[in-house]
C-alpha cells in the first residue's frame, strides 16, 4: 500500500452557517441593555456563523486529517526537534489542578504548582550549567529577546554604552531579529569550514560589542569546537556570550552551556523537552544566566523558604516583565513531566541517540546527495539539492516529493551557507525502521530525478492539495472570509 | 527507555557507520568541559510520575474547589467540551509551523478561519494568527505604530495592568521609545480625556485605550476620541467576550486592536499559555508582526491556504523583520476558534450578557452591605468592577479564604490612590447562589468586625 493523505472538501465555517441556537451556554432572559450607554452597546451580535455541534466536530476532525504531525509520521524539520510528545504529559496537563488554577490566587492555594515550577527552575539550571533560570519567556525567540534585554540591563548598570550584537552567518533568523528589536545593530561574522572563523571574530569584536549569539551545535549540525576560545575572545573585550538553545537536544547531559562559559542560555521546551509544537505554538523559552546577571531576571521568580513556595517579586534590579504572569505554565508542566520520566541519565541518552540517528541517516544519504562541511554531525545535518539543477529541479521539488512518500519535508533553504539546503533533524524518537524508510525515499527521489524529473515537479500528488501556488496568493491577497464575500 | 526506539540497535547502527562507541560522536567536544552526566533524579516509570504529579496538582486549590471572583485579565469562562476534544487531536498538536502548506492544509484553514473570526468580532480588516499574550500583543502593536508613523512616543492609560505596563516598557526600552502615562478620573475610573489630548503631540505614534479598562469600566471617550487624534494611531485593547454586546473597536476608528484571547476556549492554566490577538487595517498589513494565513489555489486550481507575506518574517528577512516572533500560540488560537464555532453568535452574546448581568447583580448586593461601596466608580462596567471598603483588603481576603472564597484582585498596592479596594469578576459560570454566598460572607465579616470593635474597651 502506498501513502495517501486524506482529502476532504471542508467548507469554511462561514459557508457552513446553520443558523443554530446555542445550546452550550445558559440563556440570560432578563438582560438589561440599559446597563450600557447606547453609544457603546451592540444589540445584534457580531457576524459569526452558528453551526450545529455535529457539523463543528466533523469540520475540525476532517481538517485534522489534512494535517501532518509527528504522530502521523517522521517530521525531520531541522532545528525544530520534532520528537515524540509523551501522552502522559497531555493527560496531566488536562488535570483540574492546573486547568482551573487562576494566576492571581494566593500562594497558599498554589503550593503544588509552585513546587513543580521551583523544581523545574533547578532542573533546567543543572542541565544548562547556570545558577538561575527564569521560566517566563513564551518561546525561544522570546527568550532571545529577554536575553538581549538582560544584556542591555547589565551594560546600563556598569555604565558602558555598547551598540552591537555579533552573530555567525549560520545563526537562526530569530537571532538578528531579536537583537534589532532590542535596539542593537547586528554584525555577521563569517564561518570557516562551517564553524566560527576565529580570526574574523577577533576582528569584529570591539568595545562596542555587547554580545555574541551562538547556537551550539550550530545549524549545520557541527559542534563549535572552538567555543572556549570564542568565550575568551568575547570576555576579554568585556562582551557577553549568548546560547541559543534551539539545538540543545544534541548535547544535554554530555556538555553544558554554562561550562562552555556562556553567560546567558535559553531553552526551547517545545523542542528539547518534548512539549508539543501545537501547529506553531505554544512553546516556552526559559532563560538561565550567570550569577552576575541573575539580579536582572524578570519577576516573579519562584522561590522557597523552609518548605513554603512563593513568588518572589522583591528583586530591585529586575527588568520587570516580558509577558503576563509566571509563564506558559501548561507547557512548563509538560516539560517537568518529561524530565521526571527521563531522569538525568535518560536525557543524556536521548541526546546521544538523537546524534546517533542523525549520523546514521547522514551516513545512508551522503553518497546520494552532496553533504558539504564534513561528516561528523550532531543532531542534524545539511544536504544540498544542487546536484539536480541540471534537470531543472530544486530542493523545493525534493521536499514536495517527500510528502508523496509519507514524510514531512526537512527545513529547506536554511542555513543560507549551503546552496539548495535540506536541513534534516530526525530526533531520537525515530526508529531505525523509519530512518531507513526515509533514507530509501530520499534515494528513490534522487533516482526519480534522473529517470522522471516530472514526478518531482508535479509533486505532491498524494497530499490534501496539489502544489500550492504561492505567487497567486501573493498577487490576490485574501486574509479572511470577509475578503471573499467582498469578491476580493 | 520506551521513548528511545533504537536503544537495542545502537551497536548495529554504530557498526554500520564504522564506529565503535557513542563517544566517537562527541569527539569534537573539548575534553575539559565534558561531563559524565546530570545531577538529576533518575527517570521513573510513567505510572509513578503520573501519581506524583497528580498528587502535586491535587495540592492546588482551584476555582473548581473555591468560589472565585478573580479576574484582572484572566476569566474563568465555561469552555465547551468540543474545544479539548477537537484541539486535542494529535494531528493538530504534534504539527509545527505550516512551512509546507500542502501537508498542513488543516491547520492553515483553521487559522484562516481564526483570522476571519477575529475580524468579525473586532470589525477590523486583517488579523495575524496570534502573539504570545495580551501584553506582548500590545507591545508589538506599539512597535508597529512606531514603524508606521516613524514617530517615537506612545500614550497609555494609568488604569492598566501594571504587569502589562512593565512588558510594554521592556519592549520599547531598546528602541528608545517614550511612554507617557495618562491618569484616570478619580470619580469614574475612566481615562481623563483632557490629559490624554494634551499628552498627544506631533511626536506621538499612538494612543492606547482599553475597553473595558483594567478596572472593568467602559471607556466612553473612545466613541469619538479619533476626532482629537489627528494622525496619531488609535490602539484599542479589549476583551473578546465583551465584543458580544459591545460595539467593535473598528466602529470607533481603531487602527490596531489587541487583547488576550484567553476568555475564549482557553482555561486559566495558572496564567498560560494563552494567546494575544492582533488585528489592524488592511493598509498596514505589511507592517504587521507574526504569521498571516492567506487564501490561494493549488496547481489544479483547487482552494488552498498558505502562509502569506513571509518576507516580513524573521526566517526570511532576519534583522529587517517586523518582529522576532517565530513560535506563536497557534493551538490556543485554534481553541479560540473552536469555542466561537461551537457557541456561534448567539452563544457569544449569551456569555457576554450573563457575565455582565452577574457582575451588576453582585455589585448591587455588595453595595447594600455596610462598609462596602460597589462599584466604587460611577461609570458603566462589563463583567468586573472595583469595590471600595472600610476594611483592610489583606485581612478581608484572608477571611474569605477561610470561607472557601477567592475574593478578587486586591488593588491597594498597585493603585494606592484607591485606598482599600479590590476588583471582582464574574462569568456565566456564576450562579445566583454563588453571588449570595459572597454577599453573605462579606456581611458576616463586616458584622463580625463591627461586633468585635463594639465589644472592645470603648
PDB file of C-alpha atoms in Angstrom, chain A residues 115-128 130-133 135 302 304 309, chain B residues 39-40:
ATOM      1  CA  UNK A 115       6.771  23.380  43.788  1.00  0.00           C
ATOM      2  CA  UNK A 116       6.721  21.991  40.235  1.00  0.00           C
ATOM      3  CA  UNK A 117       7.897  25.317  38.841  1.00  0.00           C
ATOM      4  CA  UNK A 118      10.570  25.721  41.511  1.00  0.00           C
ATOM      5  CA  UNK A 119      11.942  22.258  40.808  1.00  0.00           C
ATOM      6  CA  UNK A 120      11.845  22.915  37.065  1.00  0.00           C
ATOM      7  CA  UNK A 121      13.945  26.068  37.588  1.00  0.00           C
ATOM      8  CA  UNK A 122      16.521  23.946  39.413  1.00  0.00           C
ATOM      9  CA  UNK A 123      16.471  21.116  36.878  1.00  0.00           C
ATOM     10  CA  UNK A 124      16.960  23.477  33.938  1.00  0.00           C
ATOM     11  CA  UNK A 125      19.744  25.237  35.835  1.00  0.00           C
ATOM     12  CA  UNK A 126      21.516  21.890  36.215  1.00  0.00           C
ATOM     13  CA  UNK A 127      21.013  20.980  32.541  1.00  0.00           C
ATOM     14  CA  UNK A 128      22.231  24.404  31.412  1.00  0.00           C
ATOM     15  CA  UNK A 130      23.818  28.064  35.097  1.00  0.00           C
ATOM     16  CA  UNK A 131      22.868  29.174  38.614  1.00  0.00           C
ATOM     17  CA  UNK A 132      19.462  30.770  37.954  1.00  0.00           C
ATOM     18  CA  UNK A 133      16.644  30.266  35.436  1.00  0.00           C
ATOM     19  CA  UNK A 135      10.569  30.383  33.284  1.00  0.00           C
ATOM     20  CA  UNK A 302       9.622  31.041  42.092  1.00  0.00           C
ATOM     21  CA  UNK A 304      11.218  28.653  48.601  1.00  0.00           C
ATOM     22  CA  UNK A 309       6.966  28.134  47.937  1.00  0.00           C
TER      23      UNK A 309
ATOM     24  CA  UNK B  39      22.791  15.612  38.787  1.00  0.00           C
ATOM     25  CA  UNK B  40      19.079  14.989  38.406  1.00  0.00           C
TER      26      UNK B  40
END
